[in-house]
CSV table of C-alpha atoms in Angstrom, one decimal:
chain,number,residue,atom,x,y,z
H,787,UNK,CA,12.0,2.2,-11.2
H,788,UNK,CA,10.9,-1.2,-11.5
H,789,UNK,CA,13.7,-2.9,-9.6
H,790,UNK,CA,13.5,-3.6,-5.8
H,791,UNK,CA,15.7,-3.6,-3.7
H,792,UNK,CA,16.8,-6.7,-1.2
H,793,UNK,CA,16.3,-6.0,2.7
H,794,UNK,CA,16.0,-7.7,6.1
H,795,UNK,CA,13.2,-7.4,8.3
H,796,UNK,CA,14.0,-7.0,11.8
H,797,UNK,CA,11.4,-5.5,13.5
H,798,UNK,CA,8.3,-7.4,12.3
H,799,UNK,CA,6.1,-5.8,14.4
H,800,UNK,CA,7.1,-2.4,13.1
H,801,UNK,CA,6.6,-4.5,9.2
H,802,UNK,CA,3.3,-5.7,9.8
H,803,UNK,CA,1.8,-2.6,11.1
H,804,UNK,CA,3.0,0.0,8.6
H,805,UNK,CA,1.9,-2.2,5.7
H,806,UNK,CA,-1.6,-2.7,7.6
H,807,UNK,CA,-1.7,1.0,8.1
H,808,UNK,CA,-0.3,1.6,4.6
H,809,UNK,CA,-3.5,-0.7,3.4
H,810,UNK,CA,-5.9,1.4,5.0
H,811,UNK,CA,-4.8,4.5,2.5
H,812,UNK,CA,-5.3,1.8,-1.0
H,813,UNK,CA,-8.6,0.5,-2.4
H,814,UNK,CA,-9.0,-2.5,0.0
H,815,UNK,CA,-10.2,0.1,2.6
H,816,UNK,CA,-12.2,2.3,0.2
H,817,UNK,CA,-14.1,-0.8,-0.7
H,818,UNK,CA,-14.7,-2.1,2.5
H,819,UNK,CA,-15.0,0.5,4.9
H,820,UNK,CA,-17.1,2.9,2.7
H,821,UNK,CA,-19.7,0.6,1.8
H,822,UNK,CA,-19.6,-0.1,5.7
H,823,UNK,CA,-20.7,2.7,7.0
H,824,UNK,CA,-23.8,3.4,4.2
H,825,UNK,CA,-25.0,0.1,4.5
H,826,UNK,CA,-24.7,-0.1,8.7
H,827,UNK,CA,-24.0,3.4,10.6
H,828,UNK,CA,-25.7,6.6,8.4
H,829,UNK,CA,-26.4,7.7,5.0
H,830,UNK,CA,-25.7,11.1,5.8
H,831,UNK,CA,-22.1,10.3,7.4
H,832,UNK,CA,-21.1,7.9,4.0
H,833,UNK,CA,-22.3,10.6,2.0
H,834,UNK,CA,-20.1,13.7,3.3
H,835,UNK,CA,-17.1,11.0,3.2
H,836,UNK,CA,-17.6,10.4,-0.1
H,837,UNK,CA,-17.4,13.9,-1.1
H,838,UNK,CA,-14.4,15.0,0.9
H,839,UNK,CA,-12.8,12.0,-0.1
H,840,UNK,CA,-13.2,12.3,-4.3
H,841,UNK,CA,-12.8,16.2,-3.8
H,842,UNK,CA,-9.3,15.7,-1.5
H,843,UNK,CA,-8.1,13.0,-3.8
H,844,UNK,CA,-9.3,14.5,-7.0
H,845,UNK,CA,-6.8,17.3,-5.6
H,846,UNK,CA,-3.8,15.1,-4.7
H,847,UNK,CA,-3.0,13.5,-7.6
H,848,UNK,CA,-3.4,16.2,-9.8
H,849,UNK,CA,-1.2,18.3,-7.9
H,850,UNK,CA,1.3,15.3,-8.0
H,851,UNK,CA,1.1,15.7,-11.8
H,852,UNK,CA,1.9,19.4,-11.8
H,853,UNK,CA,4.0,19.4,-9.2
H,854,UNK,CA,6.4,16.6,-10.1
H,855,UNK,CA,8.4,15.9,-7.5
H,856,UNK,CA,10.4,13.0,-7.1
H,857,UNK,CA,9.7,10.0,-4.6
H,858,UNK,CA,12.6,9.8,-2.2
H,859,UNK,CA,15.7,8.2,-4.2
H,860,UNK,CA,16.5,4.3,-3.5
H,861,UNK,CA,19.1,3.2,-2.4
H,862,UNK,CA,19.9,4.9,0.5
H,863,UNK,CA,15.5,4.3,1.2
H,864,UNK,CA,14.3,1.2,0.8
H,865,UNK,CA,11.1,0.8,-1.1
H,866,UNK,CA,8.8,-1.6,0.3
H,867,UNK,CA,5.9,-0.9,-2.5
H,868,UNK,CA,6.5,-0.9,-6.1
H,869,UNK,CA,2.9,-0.3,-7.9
H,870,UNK,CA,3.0,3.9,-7.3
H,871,UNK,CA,6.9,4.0,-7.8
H,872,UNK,CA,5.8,5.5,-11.4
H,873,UNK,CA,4.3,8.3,-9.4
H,874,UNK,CA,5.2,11.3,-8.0
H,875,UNK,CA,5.6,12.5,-4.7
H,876,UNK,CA,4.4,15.3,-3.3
H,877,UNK,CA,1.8,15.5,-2.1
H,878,UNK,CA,0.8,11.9,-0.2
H,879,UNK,CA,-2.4,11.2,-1.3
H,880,UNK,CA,-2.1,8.3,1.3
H,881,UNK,CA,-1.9,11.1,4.1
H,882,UNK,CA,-4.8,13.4,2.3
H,883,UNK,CA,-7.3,10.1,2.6
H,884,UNK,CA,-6.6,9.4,5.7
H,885,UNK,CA,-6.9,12.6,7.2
H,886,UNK,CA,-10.0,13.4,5.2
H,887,UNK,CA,-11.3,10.1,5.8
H,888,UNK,CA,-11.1,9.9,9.5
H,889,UNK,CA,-11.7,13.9,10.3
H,890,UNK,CA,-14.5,13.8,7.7
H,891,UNK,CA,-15.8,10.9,9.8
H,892,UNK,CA,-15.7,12.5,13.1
H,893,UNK,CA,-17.0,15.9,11.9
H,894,UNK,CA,-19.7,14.2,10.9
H,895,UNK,CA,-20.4,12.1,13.7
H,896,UNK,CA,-19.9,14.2,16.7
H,897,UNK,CA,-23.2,15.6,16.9
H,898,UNK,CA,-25.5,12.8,15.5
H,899,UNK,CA,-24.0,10.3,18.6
H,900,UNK,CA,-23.4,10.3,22.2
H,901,UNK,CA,-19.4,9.5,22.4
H,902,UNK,CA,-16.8,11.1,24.1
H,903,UNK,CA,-15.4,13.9,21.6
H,904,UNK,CA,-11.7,13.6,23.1
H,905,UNK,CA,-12.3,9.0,22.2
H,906,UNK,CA,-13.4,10.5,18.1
H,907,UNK,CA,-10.7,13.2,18.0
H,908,UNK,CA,-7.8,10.6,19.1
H,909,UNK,CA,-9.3,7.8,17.2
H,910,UNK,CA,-8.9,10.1,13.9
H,911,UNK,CA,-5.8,11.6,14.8
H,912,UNK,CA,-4.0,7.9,15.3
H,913,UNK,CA,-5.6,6.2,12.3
H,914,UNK,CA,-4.6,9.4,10.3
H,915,UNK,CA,-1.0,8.9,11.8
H,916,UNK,CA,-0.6,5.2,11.2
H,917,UNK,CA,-1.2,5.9,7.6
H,918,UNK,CA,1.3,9.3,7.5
H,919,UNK,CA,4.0,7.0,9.2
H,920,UNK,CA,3.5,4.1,6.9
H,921,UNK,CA,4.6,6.2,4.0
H,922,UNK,CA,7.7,6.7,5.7
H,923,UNK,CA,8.2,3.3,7.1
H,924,UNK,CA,8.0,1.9,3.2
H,925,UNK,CA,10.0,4.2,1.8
H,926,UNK,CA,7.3,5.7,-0.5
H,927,UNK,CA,7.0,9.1,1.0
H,928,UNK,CA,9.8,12.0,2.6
H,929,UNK,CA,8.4,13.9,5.5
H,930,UNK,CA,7.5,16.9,3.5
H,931,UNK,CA,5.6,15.0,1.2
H,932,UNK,CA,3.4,13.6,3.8
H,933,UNK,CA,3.4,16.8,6.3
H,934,UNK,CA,2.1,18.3,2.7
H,935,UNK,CA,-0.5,16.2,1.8
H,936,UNK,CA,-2.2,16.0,5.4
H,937,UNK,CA,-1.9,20.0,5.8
H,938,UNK,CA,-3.3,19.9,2.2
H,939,UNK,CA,-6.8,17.8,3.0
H,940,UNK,CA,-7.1,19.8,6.9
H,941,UNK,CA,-7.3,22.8,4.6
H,942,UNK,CA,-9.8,21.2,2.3
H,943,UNK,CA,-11.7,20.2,5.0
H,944,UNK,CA,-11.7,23.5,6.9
H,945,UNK,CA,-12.9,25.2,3.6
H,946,UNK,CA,-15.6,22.4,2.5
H,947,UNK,CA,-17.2,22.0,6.0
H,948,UNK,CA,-19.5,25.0,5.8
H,949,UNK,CA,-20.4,24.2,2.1
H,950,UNK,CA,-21.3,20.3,3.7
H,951,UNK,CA,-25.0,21.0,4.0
H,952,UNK,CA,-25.8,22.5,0.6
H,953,UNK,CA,-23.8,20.6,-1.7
H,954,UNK,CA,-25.6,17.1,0.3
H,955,UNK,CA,-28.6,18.6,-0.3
H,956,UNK,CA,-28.1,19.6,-4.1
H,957,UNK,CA,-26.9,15.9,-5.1
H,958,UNK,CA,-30.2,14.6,-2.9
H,959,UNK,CA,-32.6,17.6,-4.7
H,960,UNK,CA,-31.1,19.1,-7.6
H,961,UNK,CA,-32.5,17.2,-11.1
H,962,UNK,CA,-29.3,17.5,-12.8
H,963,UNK,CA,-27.4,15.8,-10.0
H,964,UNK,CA,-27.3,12.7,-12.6
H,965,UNK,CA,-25.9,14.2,-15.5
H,966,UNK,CA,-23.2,16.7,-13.4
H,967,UNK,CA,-22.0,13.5,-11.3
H,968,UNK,CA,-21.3,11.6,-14.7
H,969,UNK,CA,-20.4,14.4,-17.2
H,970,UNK,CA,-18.0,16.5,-14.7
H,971,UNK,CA,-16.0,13.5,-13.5
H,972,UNK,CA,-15.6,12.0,-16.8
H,973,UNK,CA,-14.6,15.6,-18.6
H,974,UNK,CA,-12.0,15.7,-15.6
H,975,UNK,CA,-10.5,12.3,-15.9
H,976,UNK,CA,-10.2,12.9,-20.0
H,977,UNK,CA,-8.7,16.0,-19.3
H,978,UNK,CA,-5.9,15.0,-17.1
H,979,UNK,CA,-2.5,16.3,-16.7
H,980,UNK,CA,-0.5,14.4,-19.2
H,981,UNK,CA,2.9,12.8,-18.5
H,982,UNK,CA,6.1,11.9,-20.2
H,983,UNK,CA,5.4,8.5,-19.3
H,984,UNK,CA,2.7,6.2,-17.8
H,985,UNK,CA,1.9,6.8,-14.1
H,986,UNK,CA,-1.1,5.5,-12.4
H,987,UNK,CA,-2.5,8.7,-11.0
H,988,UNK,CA,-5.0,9.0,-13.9
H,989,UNK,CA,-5.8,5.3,-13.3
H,990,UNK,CA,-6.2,5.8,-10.0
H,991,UNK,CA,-8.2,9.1,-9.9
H,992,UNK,CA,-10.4,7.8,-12.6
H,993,UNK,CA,-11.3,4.9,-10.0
H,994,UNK,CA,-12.5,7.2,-7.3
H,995,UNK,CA,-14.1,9.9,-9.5
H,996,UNK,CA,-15.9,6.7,-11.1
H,997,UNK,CA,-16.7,5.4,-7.9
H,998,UNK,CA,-18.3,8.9,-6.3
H,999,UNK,CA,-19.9,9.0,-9.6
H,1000,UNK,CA,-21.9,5.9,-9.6
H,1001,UNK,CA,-22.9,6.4,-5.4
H,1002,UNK,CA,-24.2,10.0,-6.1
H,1003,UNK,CA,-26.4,8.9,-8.9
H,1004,UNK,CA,-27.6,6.5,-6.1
H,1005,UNK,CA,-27.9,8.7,-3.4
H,1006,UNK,CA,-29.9,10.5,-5.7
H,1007,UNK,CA,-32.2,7.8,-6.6
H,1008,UNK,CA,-32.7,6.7,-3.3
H,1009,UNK,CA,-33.9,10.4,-1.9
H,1010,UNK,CA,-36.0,10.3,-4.7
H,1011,UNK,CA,-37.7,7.4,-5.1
H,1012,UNK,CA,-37.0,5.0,-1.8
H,1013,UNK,CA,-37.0,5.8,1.5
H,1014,UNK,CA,-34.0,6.4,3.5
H,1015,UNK,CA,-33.2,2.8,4.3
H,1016,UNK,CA,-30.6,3.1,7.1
H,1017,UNK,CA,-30.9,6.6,8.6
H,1018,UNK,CA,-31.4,6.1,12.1
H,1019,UNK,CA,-31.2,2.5,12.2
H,1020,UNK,CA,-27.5,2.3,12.3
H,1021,UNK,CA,-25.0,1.4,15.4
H,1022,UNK,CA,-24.9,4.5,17.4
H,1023,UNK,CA,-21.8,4.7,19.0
H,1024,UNK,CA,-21.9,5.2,23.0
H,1025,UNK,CA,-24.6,2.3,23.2
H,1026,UNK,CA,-24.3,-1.6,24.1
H,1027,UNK,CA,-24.9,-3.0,21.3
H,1028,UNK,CA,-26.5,-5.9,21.2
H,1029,UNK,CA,-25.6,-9.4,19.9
H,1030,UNK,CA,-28.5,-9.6,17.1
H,1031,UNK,CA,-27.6,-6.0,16.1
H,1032,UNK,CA,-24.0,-7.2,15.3
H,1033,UNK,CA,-25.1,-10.3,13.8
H,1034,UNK,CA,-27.6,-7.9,11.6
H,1035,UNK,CA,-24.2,-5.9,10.7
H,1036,UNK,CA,-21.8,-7.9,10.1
H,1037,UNK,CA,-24.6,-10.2,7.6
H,1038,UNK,CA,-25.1,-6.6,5.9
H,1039,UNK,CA,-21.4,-6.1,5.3
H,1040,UNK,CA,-21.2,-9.9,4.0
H,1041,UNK,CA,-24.0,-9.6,1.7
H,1042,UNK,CA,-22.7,-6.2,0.5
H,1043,UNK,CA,-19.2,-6.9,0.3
H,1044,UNK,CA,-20.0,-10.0,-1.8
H,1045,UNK,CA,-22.2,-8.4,-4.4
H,1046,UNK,CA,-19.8,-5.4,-4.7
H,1047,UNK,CA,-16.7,-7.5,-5.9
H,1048,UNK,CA,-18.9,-9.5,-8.1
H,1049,UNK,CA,-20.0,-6.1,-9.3
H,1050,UNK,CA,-16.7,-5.4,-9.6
H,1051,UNK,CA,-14.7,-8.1,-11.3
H,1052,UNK,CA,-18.0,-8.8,-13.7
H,1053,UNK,CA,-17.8,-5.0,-15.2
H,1054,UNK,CA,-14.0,-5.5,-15.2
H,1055,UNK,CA,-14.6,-8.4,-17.9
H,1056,UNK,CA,-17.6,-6.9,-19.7
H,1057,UNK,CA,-16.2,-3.0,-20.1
H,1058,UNK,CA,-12.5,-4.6,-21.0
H,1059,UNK,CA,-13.8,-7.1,-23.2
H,1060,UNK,CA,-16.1,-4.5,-25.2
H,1061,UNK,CA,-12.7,-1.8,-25.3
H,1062,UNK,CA,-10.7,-5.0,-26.6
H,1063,UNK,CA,-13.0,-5.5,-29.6
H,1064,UNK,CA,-13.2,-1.7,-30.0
H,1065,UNK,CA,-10.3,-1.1,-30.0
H,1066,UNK,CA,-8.4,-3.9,-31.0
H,1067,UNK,CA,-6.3,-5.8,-28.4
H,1068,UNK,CA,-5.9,-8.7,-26.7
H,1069,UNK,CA,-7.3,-8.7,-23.0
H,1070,UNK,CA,-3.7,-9.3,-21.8
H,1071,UNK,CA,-2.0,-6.4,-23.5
H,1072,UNK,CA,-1.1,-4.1,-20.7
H,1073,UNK,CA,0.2,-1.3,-23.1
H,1074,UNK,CA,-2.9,-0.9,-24.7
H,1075,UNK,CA,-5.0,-1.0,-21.5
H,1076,UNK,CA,-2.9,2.3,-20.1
H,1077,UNK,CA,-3.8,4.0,-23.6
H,1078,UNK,CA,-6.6,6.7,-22.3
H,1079,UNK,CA,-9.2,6.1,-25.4
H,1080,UNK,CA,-9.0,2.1,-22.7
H,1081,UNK,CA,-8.2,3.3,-19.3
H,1082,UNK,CA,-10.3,6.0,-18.7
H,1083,UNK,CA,-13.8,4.6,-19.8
H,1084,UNK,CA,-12.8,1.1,-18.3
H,1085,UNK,CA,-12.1,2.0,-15.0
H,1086,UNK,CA,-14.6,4.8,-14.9
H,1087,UNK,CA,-17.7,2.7,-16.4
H,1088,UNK,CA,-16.6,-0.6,-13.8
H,1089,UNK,CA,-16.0,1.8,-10.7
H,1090,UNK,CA,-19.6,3.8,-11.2
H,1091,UNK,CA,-21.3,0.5,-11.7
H,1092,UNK,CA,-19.5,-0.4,-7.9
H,1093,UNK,CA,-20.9,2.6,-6.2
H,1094,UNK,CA,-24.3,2.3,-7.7
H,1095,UNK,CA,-24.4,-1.0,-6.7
H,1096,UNK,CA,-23.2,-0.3,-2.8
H,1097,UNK,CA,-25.8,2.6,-2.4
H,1098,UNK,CA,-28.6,1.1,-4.9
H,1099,UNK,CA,-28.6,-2.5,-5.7
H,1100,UNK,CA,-27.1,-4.0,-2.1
H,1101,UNK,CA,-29.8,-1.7,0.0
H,1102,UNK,CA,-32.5,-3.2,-2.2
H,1103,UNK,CA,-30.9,-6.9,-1.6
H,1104,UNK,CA,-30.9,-6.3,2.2
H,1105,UNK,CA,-34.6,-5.3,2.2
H,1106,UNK,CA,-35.3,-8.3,0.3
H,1107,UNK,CA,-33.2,-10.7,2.2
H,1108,UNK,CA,-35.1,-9.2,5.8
H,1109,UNK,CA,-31.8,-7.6,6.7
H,1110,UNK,CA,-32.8,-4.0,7.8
């Protein structure tokens, strides 16, 4: 599983655009375009993403684990990714984002701005295809698996819609919202399915549910204690916007994006370097970081400090820097 195999590329164009779409399904976009749409569109919109997101993916990989069916065999498919090889197949968790992601986005849109429905249905339908076709382009996925996995998150999505409202407005009201988005997360991540060998599904699932952790504790401080920064301030879409408003954006997302990997990469250090004296092991040993007693409180603790920060700390930093 951990060789590669050698290949030509002959269509580049075909290359670079499945591995861009295939980015848009890995943590680069979660980081980025998340953030993004709290900090400069809607609260309301980043939080309903967040939930179908961590719900959908909390879904996929598990299923992966229980499932266990194999990635397509290589050679004759070339593998273009080696970091999931470890995992399973079915379902593609790539294809559940994306079509969560995107349709979540849309639902959620369509009636707070003026744009033309058939533009935000095709929009999400394309990026949600890119993504689908990526897996196939790169060898990771078969066509079940990804026809699976995006039939899997339009279901999800069908059944969480009408349950949008009053699970927002628990997390915003309820005063256990704190201790449910910390304790349920964490008793699912120590509680995954185990395997015969290391994959990183629990890794990776630990990073999301630790990531919706740490924004829900902060879109419940926020409701409770600050005013709704952004709400109604955003970009609507179907508007000119103007060239101050981008400027005012794109200085949001700088500001944001900055303090979130610092947030990021600082936690990394501190959690890892406290687990490491705990537990005994050099930083570098990668066996003993994939040991749960080390994975799961690393990657949960760093990942909950990120969304805190994006819905919290980074808000507060715009205010102060005259950015709203």
């Amino acid at each position: 599983q951990g060789c590669s195999q050698k290949y030509i590329v002959k269509n580049y164009f075909y290359y670079y655009l499945f591995k861009f779409s295939a980015a848009l399904g890995e943590e680069i976009f979660y980081i980025t375009f998340l953030p993004f749409t709290y900090w400069n569109i809607d609260h309301s919109v980043s939080r309903r993403m967040i939930i179908v997101w961590s719900i959908v993916m909390y879904i996929g990989q598990v299923s992966k684990d229980i499932l266990k069916w194999p990635r397509p065999l290589s050679p004759p498919v070339v593998k273009l990714e080696m970091r999931t090889n470890a995992e399973y197949g079915m379902p593609s968790t790539h294809a559940m984002a994306a079509t969560a992601i995107s349709f979540s986005f849309f639902i959620a849109t369509m009636n707070q701005y003026k744009y033309p429905l058939e533009l935000g249905l095709v929009a999400a339908f394309v990026f949600s295809t890119l993504v689908c076709l990526s897996r196939l382009y790169t060898g990771m996925h078969t066509v079940l698996d990804v026809i699976g996995g995006a039939l899997i998150s339009a279901v999800l999505l069908v059944l969480l819609y009408p349950a949008w409202d009053t699970i927002d407005h628990l997390l915003l009201t309820s005063p256990f919202c704190p201790l449910f988005s910390i304790v349920v997360p964490l008793v699912l991540c120590y509680n995954y399915p185990k395997l015969d060998y290391y994959s990183p599904t629990r890794g990776d699932t630990t990073t999301i549910l630790g990531a919706a952790a740490g924004a829900t504790v902060g879109f419940w401080l926020n409701n409770q204690y600050a005013a709704p920064a952004y709400s109604g301030r955003g970009v609507h879409p179907g508007f000119p916007v103007s060239t101050s408003t981008m400027v005012f954006v794109l200085a949001r997302f700088l500001v944001g994006i900055v303090v979130v990997l610092l947030t990021r990469w600082l936690m990394k250090s501190v959690v890892l370097g406290m687990l490491g004296r705990r537990y005994k092991f050099p930083l570098g040993d990668l066996e003993a970081r994939r040991r749960l007693e080390v994975e799961v409180p690393y990657k949960f603790v760093t990942y909950s400090c990120v969304g805190f920060t994006a819905t919290v700390i980074v808000p507060l930093l715009h205010q102060l820097l005259g950015l709203m």
